[in-house]
PDB file of C-alpha atoms and ligand atoms in Angstrom:
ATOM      1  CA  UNK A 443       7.561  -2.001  -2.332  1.00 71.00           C
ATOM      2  CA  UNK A 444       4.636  -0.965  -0.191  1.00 75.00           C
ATOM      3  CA  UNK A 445       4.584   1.214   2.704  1.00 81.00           C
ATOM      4  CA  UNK A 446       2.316  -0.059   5.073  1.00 81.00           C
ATOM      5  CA  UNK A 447       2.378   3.229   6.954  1.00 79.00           C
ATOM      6  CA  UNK A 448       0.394   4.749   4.180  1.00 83.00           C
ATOM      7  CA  UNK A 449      -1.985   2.409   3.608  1.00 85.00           C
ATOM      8  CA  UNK A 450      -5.299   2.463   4.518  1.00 87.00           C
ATOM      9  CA  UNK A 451      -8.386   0.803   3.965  1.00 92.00           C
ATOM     10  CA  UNK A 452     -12.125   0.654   4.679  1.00 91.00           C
ATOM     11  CA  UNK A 453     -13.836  -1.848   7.096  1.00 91.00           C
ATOM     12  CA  UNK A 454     -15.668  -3.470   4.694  1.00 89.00           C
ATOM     13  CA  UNK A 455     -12.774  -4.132   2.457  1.00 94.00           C
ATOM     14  CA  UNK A 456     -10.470  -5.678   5.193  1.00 95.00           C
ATOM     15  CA  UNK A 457     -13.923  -8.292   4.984  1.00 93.00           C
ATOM     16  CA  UNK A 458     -14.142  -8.494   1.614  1.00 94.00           C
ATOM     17  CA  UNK A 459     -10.024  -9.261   1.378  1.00 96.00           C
ATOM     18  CA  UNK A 460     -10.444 -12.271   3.823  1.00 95.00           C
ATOM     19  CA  UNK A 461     -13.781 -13.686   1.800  1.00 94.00           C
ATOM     20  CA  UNK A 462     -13.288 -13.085  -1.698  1.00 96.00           C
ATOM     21  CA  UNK A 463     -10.552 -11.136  -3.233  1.00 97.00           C
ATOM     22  CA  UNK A 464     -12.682 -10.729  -6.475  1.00 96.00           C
ATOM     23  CA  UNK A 465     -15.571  -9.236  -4.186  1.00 94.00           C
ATOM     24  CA  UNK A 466     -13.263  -7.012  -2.705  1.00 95.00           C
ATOM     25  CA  UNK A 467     -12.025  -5.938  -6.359  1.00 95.00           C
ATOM     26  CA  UNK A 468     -15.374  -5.588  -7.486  1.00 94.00           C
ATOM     27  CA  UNK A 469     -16.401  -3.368  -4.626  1.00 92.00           C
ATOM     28  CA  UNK A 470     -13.342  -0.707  -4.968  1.00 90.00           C
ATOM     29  CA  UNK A 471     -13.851  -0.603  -8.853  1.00 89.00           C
ATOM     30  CA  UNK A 472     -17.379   1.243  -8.181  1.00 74.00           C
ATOM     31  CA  UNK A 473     -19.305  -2.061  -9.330  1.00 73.00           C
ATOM     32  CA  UNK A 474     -21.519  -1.913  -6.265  1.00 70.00           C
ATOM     33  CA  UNK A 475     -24.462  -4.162  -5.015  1.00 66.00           C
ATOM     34  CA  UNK A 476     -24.204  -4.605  -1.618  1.00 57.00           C
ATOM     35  CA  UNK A 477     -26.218  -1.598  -0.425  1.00 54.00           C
ATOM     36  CA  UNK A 478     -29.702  -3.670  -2.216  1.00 53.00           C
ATOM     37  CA  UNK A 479     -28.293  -6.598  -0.651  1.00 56.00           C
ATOM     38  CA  UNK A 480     -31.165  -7.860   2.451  1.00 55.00           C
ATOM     39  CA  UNK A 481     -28.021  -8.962   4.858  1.00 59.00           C
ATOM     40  CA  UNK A 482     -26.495  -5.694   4.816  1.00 59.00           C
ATOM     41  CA  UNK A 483     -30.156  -4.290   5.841  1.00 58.00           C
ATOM     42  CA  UNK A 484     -30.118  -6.638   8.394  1.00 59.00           C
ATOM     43  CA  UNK A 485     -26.825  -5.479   9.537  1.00 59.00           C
ATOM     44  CA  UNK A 486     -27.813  -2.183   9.743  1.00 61.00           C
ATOM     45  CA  UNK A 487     -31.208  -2.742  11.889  1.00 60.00           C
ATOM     46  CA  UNK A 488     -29.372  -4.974  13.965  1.00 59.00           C
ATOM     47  CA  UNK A 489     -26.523  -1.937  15.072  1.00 61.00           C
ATOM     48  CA  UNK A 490     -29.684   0.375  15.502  1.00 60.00           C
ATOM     49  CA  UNK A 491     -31.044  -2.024  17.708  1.00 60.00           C
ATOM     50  CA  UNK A 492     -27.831  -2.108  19.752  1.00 60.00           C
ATOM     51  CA  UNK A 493     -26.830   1.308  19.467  1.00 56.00           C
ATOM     52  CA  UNK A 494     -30.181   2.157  21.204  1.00 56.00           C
ATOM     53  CA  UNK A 495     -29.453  -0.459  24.126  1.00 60.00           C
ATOM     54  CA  UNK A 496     -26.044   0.598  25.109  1.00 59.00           C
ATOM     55  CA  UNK A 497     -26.034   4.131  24.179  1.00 61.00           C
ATOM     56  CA  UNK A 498     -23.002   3.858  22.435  1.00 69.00           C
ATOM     57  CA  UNK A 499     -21.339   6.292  20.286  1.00 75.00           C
ATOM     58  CA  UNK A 500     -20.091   6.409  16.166  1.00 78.00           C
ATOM     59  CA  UNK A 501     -17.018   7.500  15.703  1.00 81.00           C
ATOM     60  CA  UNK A 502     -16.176   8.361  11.790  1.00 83.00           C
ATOM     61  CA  UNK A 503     -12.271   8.626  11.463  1.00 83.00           C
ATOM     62  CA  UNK A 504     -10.625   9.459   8.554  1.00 80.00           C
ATOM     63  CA  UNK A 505     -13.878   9.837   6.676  1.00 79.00           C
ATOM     64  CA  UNK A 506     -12.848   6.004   6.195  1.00 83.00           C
ATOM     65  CA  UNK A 507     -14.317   3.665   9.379  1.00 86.00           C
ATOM     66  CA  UNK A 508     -16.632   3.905  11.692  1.00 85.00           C
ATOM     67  CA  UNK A 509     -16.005   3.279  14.895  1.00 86.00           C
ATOM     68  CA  UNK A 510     -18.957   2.419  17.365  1.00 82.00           C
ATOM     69  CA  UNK A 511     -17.535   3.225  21.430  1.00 77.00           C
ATOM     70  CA  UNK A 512     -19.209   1.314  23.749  1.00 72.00           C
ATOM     71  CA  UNK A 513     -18.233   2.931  26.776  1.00 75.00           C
ATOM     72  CA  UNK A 514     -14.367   1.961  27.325  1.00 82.00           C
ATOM     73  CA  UNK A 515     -14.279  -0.559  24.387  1.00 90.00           C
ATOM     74  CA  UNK A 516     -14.937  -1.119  20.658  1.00 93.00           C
ATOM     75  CA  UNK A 517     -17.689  -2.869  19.289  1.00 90.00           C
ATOM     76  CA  UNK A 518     -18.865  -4.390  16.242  1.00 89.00           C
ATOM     77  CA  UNK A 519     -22.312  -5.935  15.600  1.00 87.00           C
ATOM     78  CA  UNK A 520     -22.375  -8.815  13.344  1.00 88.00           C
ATOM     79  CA  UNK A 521     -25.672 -10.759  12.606  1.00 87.00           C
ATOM     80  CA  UNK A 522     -23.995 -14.225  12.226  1.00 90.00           C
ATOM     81  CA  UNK A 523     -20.699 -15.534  13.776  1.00 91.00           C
ATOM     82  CA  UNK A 524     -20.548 -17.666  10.275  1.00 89.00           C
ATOM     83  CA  UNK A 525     -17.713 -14.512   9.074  1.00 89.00           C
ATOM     84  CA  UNK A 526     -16.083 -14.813  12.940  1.00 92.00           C
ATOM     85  CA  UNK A 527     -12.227 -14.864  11.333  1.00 93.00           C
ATOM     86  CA  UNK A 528     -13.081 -12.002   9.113  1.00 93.00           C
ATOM     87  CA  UNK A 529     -14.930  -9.762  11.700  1.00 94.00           C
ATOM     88  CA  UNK A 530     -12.213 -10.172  14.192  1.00 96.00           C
ATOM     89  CA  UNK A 531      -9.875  -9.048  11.736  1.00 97.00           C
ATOM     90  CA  UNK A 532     -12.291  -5.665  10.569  1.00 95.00           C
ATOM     91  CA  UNK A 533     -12.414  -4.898  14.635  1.00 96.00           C
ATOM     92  CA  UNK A 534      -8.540  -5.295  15.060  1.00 97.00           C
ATOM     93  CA  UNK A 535      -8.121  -3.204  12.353  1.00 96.00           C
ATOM     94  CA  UNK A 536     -10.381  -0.274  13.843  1.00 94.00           C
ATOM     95  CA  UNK A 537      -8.035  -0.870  17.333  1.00 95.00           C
ATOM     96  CA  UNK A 538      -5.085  -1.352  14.867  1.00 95.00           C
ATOM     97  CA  UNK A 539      -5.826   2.867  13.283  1.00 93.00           C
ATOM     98  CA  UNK A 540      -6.775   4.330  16.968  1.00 91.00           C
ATOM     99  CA  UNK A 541      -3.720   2.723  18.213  1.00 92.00           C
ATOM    100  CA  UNK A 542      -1.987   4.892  15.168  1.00 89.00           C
ATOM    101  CA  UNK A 543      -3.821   8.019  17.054  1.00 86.00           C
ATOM    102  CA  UNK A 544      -2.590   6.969  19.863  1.00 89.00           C
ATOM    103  CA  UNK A 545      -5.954   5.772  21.717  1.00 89.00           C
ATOM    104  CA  UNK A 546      -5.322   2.170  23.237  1.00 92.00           C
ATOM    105  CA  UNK A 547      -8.550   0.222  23.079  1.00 92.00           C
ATOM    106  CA  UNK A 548      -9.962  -3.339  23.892  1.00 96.00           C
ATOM    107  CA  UNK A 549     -12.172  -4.837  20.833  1.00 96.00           C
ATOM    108  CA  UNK A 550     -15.792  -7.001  21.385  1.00 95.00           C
ATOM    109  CA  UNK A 551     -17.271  -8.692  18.763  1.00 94.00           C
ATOM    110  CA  UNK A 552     -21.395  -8.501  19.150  1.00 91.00           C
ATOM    111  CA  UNK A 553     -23.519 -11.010  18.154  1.00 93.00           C
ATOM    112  CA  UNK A 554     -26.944 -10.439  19.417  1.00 90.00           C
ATOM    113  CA  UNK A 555     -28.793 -13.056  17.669  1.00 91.00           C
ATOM    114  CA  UNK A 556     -26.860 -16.417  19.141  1.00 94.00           C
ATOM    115  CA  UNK A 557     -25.953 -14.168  22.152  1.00 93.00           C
ATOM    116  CA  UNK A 558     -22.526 -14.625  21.874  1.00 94.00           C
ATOM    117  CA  UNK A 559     -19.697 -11.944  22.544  1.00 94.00           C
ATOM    118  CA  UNK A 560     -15.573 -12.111  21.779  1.00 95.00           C
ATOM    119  CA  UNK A 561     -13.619 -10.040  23.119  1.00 96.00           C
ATOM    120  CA  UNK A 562     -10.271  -8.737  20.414  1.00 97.00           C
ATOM    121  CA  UNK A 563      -6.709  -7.312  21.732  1.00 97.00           C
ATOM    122  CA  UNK A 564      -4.632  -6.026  19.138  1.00 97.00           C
ATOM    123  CA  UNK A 565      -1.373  -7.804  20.326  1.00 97.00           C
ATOM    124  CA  UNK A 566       2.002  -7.270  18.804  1.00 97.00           C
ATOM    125  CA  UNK A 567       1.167 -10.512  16.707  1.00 97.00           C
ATOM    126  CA  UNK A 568      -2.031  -9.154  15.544  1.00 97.00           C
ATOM    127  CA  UNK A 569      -0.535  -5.414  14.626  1.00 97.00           C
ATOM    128  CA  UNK A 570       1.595  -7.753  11.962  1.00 96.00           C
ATOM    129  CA  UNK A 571      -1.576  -9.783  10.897  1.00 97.00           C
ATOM    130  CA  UNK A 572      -3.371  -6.331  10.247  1.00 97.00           C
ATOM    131  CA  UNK A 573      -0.571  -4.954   8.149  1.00 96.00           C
ATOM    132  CA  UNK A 574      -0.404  -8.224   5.983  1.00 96.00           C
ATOM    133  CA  UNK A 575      -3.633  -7.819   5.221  1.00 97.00           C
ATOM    134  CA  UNK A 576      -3.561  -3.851   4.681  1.00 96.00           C
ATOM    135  CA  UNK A 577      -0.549  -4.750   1.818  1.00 96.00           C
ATOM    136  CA  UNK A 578      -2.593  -7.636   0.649  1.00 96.00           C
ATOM    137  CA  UNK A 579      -5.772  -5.297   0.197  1.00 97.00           C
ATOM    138  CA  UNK A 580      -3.443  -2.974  -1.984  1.00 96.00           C
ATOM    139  CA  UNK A 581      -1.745  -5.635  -4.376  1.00 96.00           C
ATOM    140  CA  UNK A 582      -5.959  -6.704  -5.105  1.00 97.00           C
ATOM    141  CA  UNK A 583      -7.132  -3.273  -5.850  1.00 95.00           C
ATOM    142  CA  UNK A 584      -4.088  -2.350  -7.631  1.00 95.00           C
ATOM    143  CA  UNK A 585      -4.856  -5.728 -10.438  1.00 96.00           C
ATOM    144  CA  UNK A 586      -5.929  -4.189 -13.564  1.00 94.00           C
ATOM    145  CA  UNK A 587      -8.593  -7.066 -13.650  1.00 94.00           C
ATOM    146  CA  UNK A 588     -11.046  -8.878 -11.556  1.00 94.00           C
ATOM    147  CA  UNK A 589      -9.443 -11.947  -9.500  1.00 95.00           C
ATOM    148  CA  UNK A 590     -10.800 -15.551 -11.587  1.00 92.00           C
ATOM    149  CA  UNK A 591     -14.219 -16.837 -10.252  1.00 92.00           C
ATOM    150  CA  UNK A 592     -13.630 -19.469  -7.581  1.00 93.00           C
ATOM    151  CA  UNK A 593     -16.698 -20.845  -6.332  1.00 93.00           C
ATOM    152  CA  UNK A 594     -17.007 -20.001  -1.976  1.00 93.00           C
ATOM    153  CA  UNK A 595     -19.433 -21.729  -0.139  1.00 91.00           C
ATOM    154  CA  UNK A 596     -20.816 -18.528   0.411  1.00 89.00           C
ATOM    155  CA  UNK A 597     -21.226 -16.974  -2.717  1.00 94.00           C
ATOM    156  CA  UNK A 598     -24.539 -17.601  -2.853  1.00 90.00           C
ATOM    157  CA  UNK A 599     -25.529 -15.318   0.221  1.00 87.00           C
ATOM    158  CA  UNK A 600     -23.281 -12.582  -1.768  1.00 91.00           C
ATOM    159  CA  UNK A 601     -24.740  -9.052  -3.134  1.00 89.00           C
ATOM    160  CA  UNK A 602     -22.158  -9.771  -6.535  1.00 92.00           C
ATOM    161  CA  UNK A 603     -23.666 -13.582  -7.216  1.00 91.00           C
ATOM    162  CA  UNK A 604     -25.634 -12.625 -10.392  1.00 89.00           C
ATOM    163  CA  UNK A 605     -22.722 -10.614 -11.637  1.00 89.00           C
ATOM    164  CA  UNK A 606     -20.598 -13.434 -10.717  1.00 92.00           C
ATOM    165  CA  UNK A 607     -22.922 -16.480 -11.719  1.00 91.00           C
ATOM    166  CA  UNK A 608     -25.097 -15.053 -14.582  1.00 83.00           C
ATOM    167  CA  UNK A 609     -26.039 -18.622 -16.501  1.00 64.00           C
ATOM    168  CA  UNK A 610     -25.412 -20.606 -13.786  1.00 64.00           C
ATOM    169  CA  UNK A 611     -28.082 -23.318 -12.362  1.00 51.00           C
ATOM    170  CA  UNK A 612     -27.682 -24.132  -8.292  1.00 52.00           C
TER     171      UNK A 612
HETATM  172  S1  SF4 B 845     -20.275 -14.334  -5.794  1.00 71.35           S
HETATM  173 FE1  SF4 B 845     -18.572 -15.548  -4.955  1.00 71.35          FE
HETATM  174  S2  SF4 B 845     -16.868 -15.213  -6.389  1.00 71.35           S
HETATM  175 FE2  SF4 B 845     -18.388 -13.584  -6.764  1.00 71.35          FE
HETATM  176  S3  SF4 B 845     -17.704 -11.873  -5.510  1.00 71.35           S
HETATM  177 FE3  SF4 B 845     -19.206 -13.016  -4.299  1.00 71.35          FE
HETATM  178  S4  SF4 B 845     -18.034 -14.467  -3.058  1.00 71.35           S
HETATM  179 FE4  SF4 B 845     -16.682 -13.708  -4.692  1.00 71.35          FE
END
């Protein structure tokens, strides 16, 4: 039985979990794209940008997620509300770990381009949906092999479709 108290888990694989459990399988077995991938650049120049408007801070904790403070709250920057149920899950689990440290914070989702904000509380509800999805993470990485290919509308946008869909014709 797992102990959700021990448990822990990066930001990008609480995403990966609630997309594709193969990705996220993929991605903690060192078979790595997504740093070549051009959305994750995007990403990344899109958090500059924002970082440099709002002066916010990173916070690395655990040498596992990092945390961007905007002032009293914590935000994420996402380039496209197309992932919104899996980014409000990544941001309630950063409230969800500085809740463990004892720091009480209010969540915002960011999305610049379609100027669109949400704000994220980490209610007693949500504490529950975090830890499913912490034990959930663990029974993926702990399968000796890959979850089956199921084809996700969005696996075309993914860093791991080649790897995925060698042979394959769109
Ligand atoms: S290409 Fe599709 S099946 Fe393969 S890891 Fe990405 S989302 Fe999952």
């Amino acid at each position: 039985m797992l102990n959700v108290d021990e448990l822990k888990a990066t930001g990008l694989s609480v995403q990966y979990y609630l997309v594709c459990h193969r990705k996220l399988w993929l991605s903690t077995h060192q078979i790595q794209f997504e740093q070549d991938s051009d959305r994750v650049l995007e990403g990344k120049v899109l958090h500059e940008q924002t970082y440099n408007k709002h002066g916010n801070k990173e916070v690395l904790i655990d040498n596992l997620i990092k945390i961007d403070l905007f002032g009293d709250y914590v935000g994420e920057v996402k380039s496209s509300s197309r992932m919104q149920q899996s980014d409000r899950m990544q941001l309630l689990y950063y409230l969800y770990v500085l809740k463990q440290a004892g720091i009480n914070k209010v969540g915002k989702l960011h999305y610049p381009k379609e100027k669109k904000v949400e704000e994220v509380h980490l209610t007693d509800a949500a504490v529950k949906e975090v830890e499913k999805v912490l034990i959930g993470i663990q029974v993926v990485k702990d399968k000796s092999t890959p979850p089956p290919l199921i084809k996700l509308p969005y696996c075309s946008k993914c860093a791991y479709y080649s790897f995925c869909w060698v042979g394959e014709v769109d």
